[in-house]
């Protein structure tokens, strides 16, 4: 089932619990959590204490996107803090096979992220070890950026590859997702759509989430 994952990077951090409750009540099943270290990306966001606190107040699956230079060093600790899914960037994992096996070994879903400039061919040897592949549709580091359309080509190619290999990992997209491109993204073959500003920078995040989820699911009905 196609899912919209609200990204808390765009939420009001002073009212984080209430913001999360709005999308949980509206029917979200997963929450996207961006961790930035000011080194791999030019921004700093949040870390373990925030994830531990969120874990206590929601039943949503926590989809933790590590935009950090040394994910191998910290992945285990993020799972301990409450992450259900751990996403690492291909660009900083020289031992990606080991990293993915280790995340799965700790009981979390293992995801890999590709920056806009990183080709999907870099994952050809590990596709059977991933639970989800996240295609960045902006350069990571900030919310509110414009969608890079080349991401649609990468999603189509990856969906084709998945079918060819008979695998069933989820395909995820992150960055610039909004009501006007949800249909194209889903028709390209994407399953999980991360949405920050287009959910939380609205007067009613619950309603914005619901409208996007409805639009995304309607698009699956016309998928060829
Ligand atoms: C960007 C983050 C995204 C961000 C998306 O580096 O990985 O998850 O929250 O924000 P929007 O949806 O506003 O582009
Ligand atoms: Zn993200």
GROMACS .gro file of C-alpha atoms in nm, residues 3 38 44 56 78 82 99 108 111 119 124 130-131 133-134 143 150 170 181 197:
model
   20
    3UNK     CA    1   0.206   0.559   0.213
   38UNK     CA    2   2.660   1.931   1.005
   44UNK     CA    3   2.229   2.005   1.211
   56UNK     CA    4   0.737   0.723   2.406
   78UNK     CA    5   1.955   0.483   1.684
   82UNK     CA    6   1.359   0.369   1.898
   99UNK     CA    7   2.616  -0.218   0.730
  108UNK     CA    8   1.533  -0.290   1.222
  111UNK     CA    9   1.729   0.121   0.397
  119UNK     CA   10   2.326   0.623  -0.978
  124UNK     CA   11   2.323  -0.369  -0.781
  130UNK     CA   12   1.759  -0.388   0.153
  131UNK     CA   13   1.408  -0.340   0.286
  133UNK     CA   14   1.565   0.226  -0.115
  134UNK     CA   15   1.522   0.600  -0.077
  143UNK     CA   16   1.337   2.102   0.386
  150UNK     CA   17   1.533   1.323  -1.263
  170UNK     CA   18   0.993  -0.059  -0.093
  181UNK     CA   19   0.361   1.571  -0.801
  197UNK     CA   20   0.663   2.125   0.423
   0.00000   0.00000   0.00000
